[in-house]
Amino acid sequence: MEGVTVFEEDRAANQLSRSLKSRHVSMITFGGIIGAGLFVGSSSAISTIGPAAVLSYALAGFLVLLVMRMISEMAMAIPGVQTFPDFARQGLGNWAGFLVGWLYWYFWVVVIAVEAIAGAKIICGWFPQFEVWEVGVVLMALLTGVNLMSARSYGEFEFWFASTKVIAIIVFILVAGAYALGLTSPAGPTFSNLTAHGGFAPVGTAAIFAGVATTIFSLCGAEIATLAAAESQEGARTIARMTISVSARILIFFVLSILMIVSVVPWNEIEVGTSPFAHALRAMGYGEADLIMNMIVLVAVLSCLNSGIYITSRAMFGLAQNGDAPQSCVKLSRSRVPARAILIASLFSYGALAASVLSPDRVFNFLVNASGAIMLFVYLLIAIAQYRLRTRFEAEAPHRLLIKMWFHPYGTWAAIGGMIGVLIMMGLSKDHAIELWTSIVVAAAFMLGYWLRRKVGTAVGQ
């Protein structure tokens, strides 16, 4: 296996602070997943699949849960390796660590720009005298400042952001559940909406599986816990188990909230691009539903923006430690944060914001489309790496397997097959084929970058 390119003493001199507590890491994971993709993006799945969108979310969540179990297994089995891009490096070689690290960085940098624009649009709806890009820049500057202060300040902000989202979802499930059961509904139970408008799967069972391609991306992000682990006071075992437990709870939140929506209102009344949560609240008699949801979505957006800045900086920090990014990104500030990596991510996002103003139909749309399949590429490489590492550990060091992948090797095969199936469905879809192919272009560009880096390094070595 290829060795790392940074000396151990350099690593020791640039150790991140361990100021995050268990509650921070747990809520950071919630914060990275629960965002506008659930509160607004779920309208697309419901309106195209029907009530059976519940099953699409369940299947997508199960795939993600399998990947999280693999990451937990590797986190426990490989001492000293805490960021999941390095699991790919350990299992498949330096090329995989390079590719997974940069793809992950790219995905979250685009998320930062998208969330900044989404948040700015909500605020501009309340204060129309400002331009979207102006508010977006201010939001970026504020949360960049939070991340530059310290990991603890980021964790504290994210704890309260994510707590608000979790409480909102739980309250919604309870309120909608009472309505669907007939406890607060003047017309009695409303579960008939699940089958009364063309059946539970009105457009066929094939749409359920095709829907996994659109829903899986809103469930990505639980792996954030492994990045935050490097700055946590908790041990590897606690973080590994937390990744699984939080992923399971998020899956339950997603499935139950979607189930409540399609139980309270007819699925064919949901409009793409509008919040189905707000629609359900209006149907239950809450006249201020739009204001309530806009406030919740704004919190969700700010949370994802905050997490995105954190994740991109730590991803680049990990890349720099392995010689795959500028070595200046390894240097830490006085508050023990990778300030230069944070600023680089912010600058890229400012550029994306500018692209959304100057060329909204080209540059920015390309960036968004080209991130469409990135996380599946990342998860697929992680799954293949886990399979290879598991075989190696079972033969050489079975005592390291303190947490094991479920039903190995069948669980791993199922996850790999499921993700390949989703990619194939994306390629066959008129709406998502462009996302797949542009994502492939981005992945190929990073692989070209790795090849050129190797060639230059070899030439210099000679």
Coordinates of C-alpha atoms in Angstrom, one line a residue:
M1 CA 0.0 0.0 0.0
E2 CA 1.3 3.5 -0.8
G3 CA 2.5 5.5 2.2
V4 CA 1.3 8.9 3.2
T5 CA 3.3 11.9 2.2
V6 CA 3.2 13.9 5.5
F7 CA 5.6 13.0 8.3
E8 CA 4.0 11.9 11.6
E9 CA 5.7 14.9 13.5
D10 CA 4.0 17.3 11.1
R11 CA 0.6 15.6 11.8
A12 CA 1.3 15.9 15.6
A13 CA 2.0 19.6 15.2
N14 CA -1.3 20.2 13.4
Q15 CA -3.7 18.3 15.5
L16 CA -7.3 19.6 15.6
S17 CA -8.7 20.6 18.9
R18 CA -10.9 18.0 20.7
S19 CA -13.6 20.5 21.8
L20 CA -16.7 18.9 20.5
K21 CA -18.9 17.0 22.9
S22 CA -21.2 14.0 22.1
R23 CA -24.3 16.3 21.8
H24 CA -22.5 18.4 19.3
V25 CA -21.5 15.5 17.1
S26 CA -25.0 14.0 17.2
M27 CA -26.6 17.2 16.2
I28 CA -24.0 18.0 13.6
T29 CA -25.0 14.7 11.9
F30 CA -28.7 15.7 12.1
G31 CA -27.9 19.2 10.8
G32 CA -26.0 17.9 7.7
I33 CA -28.9 15.8 6.6
I34 CA -32.2 17.5 7.5
G35 CA -32.5 20.5 5.3
A36 CA -34.5 22.0 2.5
G37 CA -34.3 18.6 0.7
L38 CA -36.8 17.3 3.2
F39 CA -38.9 20.4 3.9
V40 CA -39.3 21.4 0.2
G41 CA -37.6 18.8 -2.0
S42 CA -39.9 16.0 -0.9
S43 CA -42.6 17.7 -2.9
S44 CA -41.0 16.3 -6.1
A45 CA -41.0 12.7 -4.9
I46 CA -44.6 12.9 -3.6
S47 CA -46.0 14.5 -6.7
T48 CA -44.4 12.0 -9.0
I49 CA -44.6 8.8 -7.0
G50 CA -47.7 9.2 -4.9
P51 CA -48.1 7.9 -1.3
A52 CA -45.6 5.1 -2.2
A53 CA -42.9 7.8 -1.9
V54 CA -42.8 6.6 1.7
L55 CA -41.3 3.3 0.4
S56 CA -38.8 5.2 -1.9
Y57 CA -37.5 7.1 1.1
A58 CA -37.4 3.9 3.2
L59 CA -35.3 2.1 0.5
A60 CA -33.0 5.0 0.0
G61 CA -32.5 5.3 3.7
F62 CA -31.8 1.7 4.1
L63 CA -29.0 1.9 1.4
V64 CA -27.5 4.9 3.3
L65 CA -27.8 3.0 6.6
L66 CA -25.8 0.1 5.1
V67 CA -23.0 2.5 4.0
M68 CA -23.0 4.0 7.5
R69 CA -22.6 0.6 9.0
M70 CA -19.6 0.0 6.7
I71 CA -18.0 3.3 7.8
S72 CA -18.5 2.4 11.4
E73 CA -16.9 -1.0 10.9
M74 CA -13.8 0.6 9.3
A75 CA -13.7 3.4 11.9
M76 CA -13.3 0.8 14.7
A77 CA -10.9 -1.5 12.7
I78 CA -8.4 1.1 11.6
P79 CA -6.8 3.0 14.5
G80 CA -5.8 6.5 13.8
V81 CA -7.9 6.8 10.6
Q82 CA -10.9 9.0 11.3
T83 CA -12.0 10.6 8.1
F84 CA -13.9 8.4 5.7
P85 CA -12.1 9.5 2.6
D86 CA -9.0 7.8 4.2
F87 CA -11.0 4.5 4.4
A88 CA -11.1 4.5 0.6
R89 CA -7.4 5.3 0.6
Q90 CA -6.7 2.3 2.9
G91 CA -8.9 -0.1 1.0
L92 CA -8.2 0.9 -2.6
G93 CA -5.1 3.0 -2.7
N94 CA -4.1 6.7 -2.8
W95 CA -6.1 7.3 -6.0
A96 CA -9.3 6.5 -4.2
G97 CA -8.5 8.7 -1.2
F98 CA -7.7 11.6 -3.6
L99 CA -10.9 11.1 -5.6
V100 CA -13.3 10.5 -2.6
G101 CA -11.8 13.5 -0.7
W102 CA -12.0 15.9 -3.6
L103 CA -15.5 14.7 -4.8
Y104 CA -16.7 15.1 -1.2
W105 CA -15.2 18.6 -1.0
Y106 CA -16.8 19.6 -4.3
F107 CA -20.2 18.3 -3.4
W108 CA -20.4 20.3 -0.2
V109 CA -18.9 23.5 -1.7
V110 CA -21.8 23.4 -4.2
V111 CA -24.2 22.7 -1.3
I112 CA -22.9 25.8 0.5
A113 CA -23.7 28.0 -2.5
V114 CA -27.1 26.5 -3.1
E115 CA -28.0 26.8 0.6
A116 CA -26.8 30.4 0.7
I117 CA -29.0 31.3 -2.2
A118 CA -32.0 29.4 -0.8
G119 CA -31.6 31.2 2.5
A120 CA -31.2 34.6 0.8
K121 CA -34.4 34.1 -1.2
I122 CA -36.4 33.5 2.0
I123 CA -35.0 36.6 3.7
C124 CA -35.5 38.7 0.5
G125 CA -39.2 37.6 0.6
W126 CA -39.4 39.4 3.9
F127 CA -37.1 42.3 3.0
P128 CA -37.5 42.8 -0.8
Q129 CA -35.3 45.9 -0.8
F130 CA -32.2 43.7 -0.8
E131 CA -30.8 41.6 -3.7
V132 CA -30.5 37.8 -3.3
W133 CA -26.7 37.9 -3.9
E134 CA -26.3 40.6 -1.3
V135 CA -28.0 38.6 1.4
G136 CA -26.2 35.5 0.2
V137 CA -22.8 37.1 0.7
V138 CA -23.8 38.3 4.2
L139 CA -24.9 34.8 5.2
M140 CA -21.7 33.3 3.9
A141 CA -19.6 35.9 5.8
L142 CA -21.4 35.4 9.1
L143 CA -21.2 31.6 9.1
T144 CA -17.6 31.7 7.8
G145 CA -16.9 33.8 10.8
V146 CA -18.5 31.3 13.1
N147 CA -16.4 28.5 11.7
L148 CA -13.2 30.6 12.0
M149 CA -13.8 31.2 15.7
S150 CA -13.4 27.6 16.9
A151 CA -14.7 24.1 16.4
R152 CA -16.6 24.6 19.6
S153 CA -18.4 27.7 18.4
Y154 CA -19.4 25.9 15.2
G155 CA -20.6 22.9 17.2
E156 CA -22.6 25.1 19.5
F157 CA -24.3 27.0 16.7
E158 CA -25.0 23.8 14.9
F159 CA -26.4 22.2 18.0
W160 CA -29.1 24.8 18.3
F161 CA -29.8 25.0 14.5
A162 CA -30.2 21.2 14.3
S163 CA -32.2 21.0 17.6
T164 CA -34.7 23.4 16.1
K165 CA -35.1 21.2 13.0
V166 CA -35.5 18.0 15.0
I167 CA -38.1 19.6 17.3
A168 CA -40.0 20.9 14.3
I169 CA -40.1 17.5 12.7
I170 CA -41.2 15.7 15.9
V171 CA -43.9 18.3 16.5
F172 CA -45.1 18.0 12.9
I173 CA -45.3 14.2 13.2
L174 CA -47.3 14.4 16.5
V175 CA -49.7 17.1 15.2
A176 CA -50.2 15.4 11.8
G177 CA -50.5 12.0 13.5
A178 CA -53.3 13.2 15.8
Y179 CA -55.1 14.7 12.7
A180 CA -54.7 11.5 10.6
L181 CA -56.0 9.4 13.5
G182 CA -59.1 11.6 13.7
L183 CA -58.3 13.0 17.1
T184 CA -58.2 16.6 15.9
S185 CA -59.8 16.2 12.4
P186 CA -63.5 17.2 12.2
A187 CA -64.1 14.5 9.5
G188 CA -62.4 11.7 11.4
P189 CA -59.4 9.6 10.3
T190 CA -57.8 10.7 7.1
F191 CA -55.7 7.6 6.3
S192 CA -58.0 6.9 3.3
N193 CA -55.8 9.5 1.4
L194 CA -53.2 6.7 1.1
T195 CA -55.3 4.8 -1.4
A196 CA -58.3 7.1 -2.4
H197 CA -56.6 8.9 -5.3
G198 CA -55.4 6.2 -7.7
G199 CA -54.2 3.8 -5.1
F200 CA -51.1 3.6 -2.9
A201 CA -48.8 3.4 -6.0
P202 CA -50.8 5.3 -8.6
V203 CA -48.0 5.4 -11.2
G204 CA -46.9 1.8 -10.7
T205 CA -44.3 -0.1 -8.5
A206 CA -41.5 0.8 -10.9
A207 CA -41.8 4.4 -9.9
I208 CA -41.0 3.4 -6.3
F209 CA -37.6 2.1 -7.3
A210 CA -37.0 4.9 -9.7
G211 CA -37.8 7.3 -6.9
V212 CA -34.9 6.1 -4.9
A213 CA -32.7 8.0 -7.4
T214 CA -34.3 11.3 -6.4
T215 CA -34.7 10.7 -2.6
I216 CA -31.4 9.2 -1.7
F217 CA -29.5 12.5 -2.0
S218 CA -31.7 14.1 0.7
L219 CA -30.5 11.4 3.1
C220 CA -26.8 11.8 2.5
G221 CA -24.7 13.3 5.3
A222 CA -24.6 11.0 8.3
E223 CA -20.9 10.4 7.5
I224 CA -20.2 13.9 8.9
A225 CA -19.9 12.3 12.3
T226 CA -16.6 10.6 11.2
L227 CA -15.2 14.0 10.2
A228 CA -16.3 15.6 13.4
A229 CA -14.8 12.6 15.4
A230 CA -11.3 14.1 14.9
E231 CA -12.4 17.1 17.1
S232 CA -14.5 15.1 19.5
Q233 CA -13.9 14.2 23.1
E234 CA -15.6 10.9 22.5
G235 CA -13.9 7.7 21.6
A236 CA -14.0 5.9 18.2
R237 CA -16.5 3.3 19.5
T238 CA -18.9 6.0 20.6
I239 CA -18.7 7.9 17.4
A240 CA -19.1 4.7 15.3
R241 CA -22.2 3.6 17.2
M242 CA -23.6 7.2 17.1
T243 CA -23.3 7.2 13.3
I244 CA -25.6 4.2 13.1
S245 CA -28.1 5.3 15.8
V246 CA -28.5 8.9 14.4
S247 CA -28.8 7.5 10.8
A248 CA -31.6 5.2 12.0
R249 CA -33.4 8.0 13.7
I250 CA -33.2 10.3 10.7
L251 CA -34.6 7.5 8.5
I252 CA -37.5 7.2 10.9
F253 CA -38.1 11.0 10.9
F254 CA -38.1 11.1 7.1
V255 CA -40.4 8.1 6.6
L256 CA -42.9 9.1 9.3
S257 CA -43.1 12.8 8.2
I258 CA -43.7 11.8 4.5
L259 CA -46.3 9.2 5.7
M260 CA -48.1 11.8 7.7
I261 CA -48.2 14.3 4.8
V262 CA -49.7 11.8 2.3
S263 CA -52.1 10.7 5.1
V264 CA -53.4 14.2 5.8
V265 CA -53.7 15.5 2.3
P266 CA -54.2 13.9 -1.2
W267 CA -50.9 13.3 -2.8
N268 CA -52.0 14.9 -6.1
E269 CA -52.5 18.3 -4.4
I270 CA -48.8 18.6 -3.7
E271 CA -47.1 21.1 -6.0
V272 CA -43.4 20.6 -7.0
G273 CA -41.2 23.3 -5.4
T274 CA -43.6 24.2 -2.6
S275 CA -43.4 22.8 0.9
P276 CA -45.7 19.8 1.4
F277 CA -45.3 20.4 5.2
A278 CA -46.9 23.8 4.8
H279 CA -49.6 22.3 2.6
A280 CA -50.4 19.7 5.3
L281 CA -50.4 22.4 8.0
R282 CA -52.9 24.5 6.0
A283 CA -55.1 21.5 5.5
M284 CA -55.1 21.0 9.3
G285 CA -56.2 24.6 9.9
Y286 CA -53.0 26.4 10.6
G287 CA -53.3 29.6 8.7
E288 CA -49.8 30.8 9.3
A289 CA -48.3 27.6 7.8
D290 CA -46.3 29.4 5.1
L291 CA -44.6 31.7 7.6
I292 CA -43.9 28.8 10.0
M293 CA -42.4 26.7 7.3
N294 CA -40.3 29.6 5.9
M295 CA -38.8 30.1 9.3
I296 CA -38.1 26.4 9.7
V297 CA -36.6 26.1 6.2
L298 CA -34.5 29.2 6.9
V299 CA -33.1 27.5 10.0
A300 CA -32.6 24.3 8.0
V301 CA -30.7 26.2 5.3
L302 CA -28.5 28.1 7.7
S303 CA -27.7 24.8 9.5
C304 CA -26.7 23.1 6.2
L305 CA -24.7 26.2 5.2
N306 CA -22.9 26.1 8.6
S307 CA -22.2 22.4 8.3
G308 CA -21.1 22.7 4.7
I309 CA -18.4 25.2 5.6
Y310 CA -17.2 23.0 8.4
I311 CA -17.2 19.8 6.2
T312 CA -15.4 21.3 3.2
S313 CA -12.6 22.7 5.4
R314 CA -12.0 19.4 7.2
A315 CA -12.1 17.5 3.9
M316 CA -9.4 19.7 2.5
F317 CA -7.5 19.5 5.8
G318 CA -7.5 15.7 5.4
L319 CA -6.5 15.9 1.8
A320 CA -3.6 18.3 2.7
Q321 CA -2.4 15.9 5.4
N322 CA -2.0 13.2 2.7
G323 CA -0.3 15.6 0.2
D324 CA -3.4 15.9 -2.0
A325 CA -4.1 19.6 -1.4
P326 CA -1.9 22.7 -0.8
Q327 CA 0.2 22.1 2.4
S328 CA -0.8 25.5 3.7
C329 CA -4.2 24.0 4.4
V330 CA -2.7 21.8 7.1
K331 CA -1.7 24.9 9.2
L332 CA -4.1 25.7 12.0
S333 CA -5.1 29.0 13.5
R334 CA -4.6 29.9 17.2
S335 CA -8.1 28.5 17.8
R336 CA -7.0 25.2 16.2
V337 CA -9.1 25.4 13.1
P338 CA -7.9 25.0 9.4
A339 CA -8.6 28.7 8.7
R340 CA -7.1 28.6 5.2
A341 CA -9.2 25.6 4.2
I342 CA -12.3 27.4 5.5
L343 CA -11.5 30.5 3.5
I344 CA -10.8 28.6 0.3
A345 CA -14.2 26.9 0.5
S346 CA -15.8 30.3 1.2
L347 CA -14.1 31.9 -1.8
F348 CA -15.2 29.1 -4.1
S349 CA -18.8 29.6 -2.9
Y350 CA -18.6 33.3 -3.4
G351 CA -17.6 32.5 -7.0
A352 CA -20.6 30.2 -7.3
L353 CA -22.9 32.9 -6.0
A354 CA -21.5 35.3 -8.6
A355 CA -22.1 32.6 -11.3
S356 CA -25.7 32.4 -10.2
V357 CA -26.1 36.2 -10.9
L358 CA -24.0 36.5 -14.0
S359 CA -24.9 33.2 -15.7
P360 CA -27.7 31.5 -13.9
D361 CA -28.6 29.2 -16.8
R362 CA -25.1 27.9 -17.4
V363 CA -22.3 28.0 -14.9
F364 CA -24.3 27.6 -11.7
N365 CA -26.7 25.1 -13.2
F366 CA -23.7 23.0 -14.3
L367 CA -22.3 23.1 -10.8
V368 CA -25.6 21.9 -9.3
N369 CA -26.2 19.2 -11.9
A370 CA -22.6 18.0 -11.7
S371 CA -23.1 17.3 -8.0
G372 CA -26.2 15.2 -8.6
A373 CA -24.5 11.7 -8.5
I374 CA -21.3 12.7 -6.6
M375 CA -22.4 11.2 -3.2
L376 CA -23.3 7.9 -4.9
F377 CA -19.8 7.7 -6.4
V378 CA -18.3 8.4 -3.0
Y379 CA -20.5 5.8 -1.2
L380 CA -19.8 3.3 -3.9
L381 CA -16.1 3.6 -3.5
I382 CA -16.4 3.4 0.3
A383 CA -18.5 0.2 0.0
I384 CA -15.9 -1.4 -2.3
A385 CA -13.1 -0.4 0.0
Q386 CA -15.0 -1.9 3.0
Y387 CA -15.4 -5.2 1.2
R388 CA -11.6 -5.4 0.5
L389 CA -10.6 -4.3 4.0
R390 CA -13.1 -6.8 5.6
T391 CA -11.5 -9.6 3.7
R392 CA -8.0 -8.5 4.8
F393 CA -9.0 -8.1 8.4
E394 CA -10.8 -11.5 8.6
A395 CA -7.6 -13.1 7.3
E396 CA -5.0 -11.1 9.3
A397 CA -6.6 -9.3 12.3
P398 CA -10.1 -10.5 13.1
H399 CA -9.8 -9.0 16.6
R400 CA -10.1 -5.5 15.0
L401 CA -13.7 -6.2 13.9
L402 CA -15.4 -4.8 17.0
I403 CA -18.3 -3.5 14.9
K404 CA -19.3 -5.7 11.9
M405 CA -21.2 -4.9 8.7
W406 CA -24.6 -6.6 8.8
F407 CA -25.0 -9.9 6.8
H408 CA -21.5 -9.6 5.3
P409 CA -20.8 -10.1 2.5
Y410 CA -24.4 -10.0 1.3
G411 CA -25.1 -6.7 3.0
T412 CA -22.2 -5.1 1.2
W413 CA -23.2 -6.7 -2.1
A414 CA -26.7 -5.4 -1.6
A415 CA -25.5 -1.9 -1.0
I416 CA -23.2 -1.9 -4.0
G417 CA -25.9 -3.4 -6.2
G418 CA -28.5 -0.9 -5.0
M419 CA -26.2 2.1 -5.7
I420 CA -25.3 0.8 -9.1
G421 CA -29.0 0.3 -9.8
V422 CA -29.8 3.9 -8.8
L423 CA -27.0 5.2 -11.1
I424 CA -28.5 3.2 -14.0
M425 CA -32.0 4.5 -13.2
M426 CA -30.5 8.0 -13.3
G427 CA -29.0 7.4 -16.7
L428 CA -32.3 6.1 -18.0
S429 CA -34.3 9.1 -16.6
K430 CA -34.9 12.1 -18.8
D431 CA -34.8 14.4 -15.7
H432 CA -31.7 13.0 -14.1
A433 CA -29.5 11.7 -16.9
I434 CA -27.8 15.1 -17.2
E435 CA -26.9 15.0 -13.5
L436 CA -25.3 11.6 -13.9
W437 CA -23.2 12.5 -17.0
T438 CA -22.0 15.9 -15.7
S439 CA -21.1 14.2 -12.4
I440 CA -19.0 11.7 -14.4
V441 CA -17.3 14.6 -16.1
V442 CA -16.4 16.1 -12.7
A443 CA -15.1 12.8 -11.4
A444 CA -13.1 12.3 -14.6
A445 CA -11.6 15.8 -14.2
F446 CA -10.4 15.0 -10.6
M447 CA -8.9 11.7 -11.8
L448 CA -7.1 13.6 -14.5
G449 CA -5.8 15.9 -11.7
Y450 CA -4.6 12.9 -9.8
W451 CA -2.8 11.5 -12.8
L452 CA -1.2 14.9 -13.6
R453 CA -0.1 15.2 -10.0
R454 CA 1.5 11.8 -10.1
K455 CA 3.3 12.6 -13.4
V456 CA 4.6 15.9 -12.1
G457 CA 5.7 14.3 -8.8
T458 CA 7.5 11.5 -10.8
A459 CA 9.2 14.1 -13.0
V460 CA 10.4 16.1 -10.0
G461 CA 11.6 13.0 -8.3
Q462 CA 13.8 12.1 -11.3

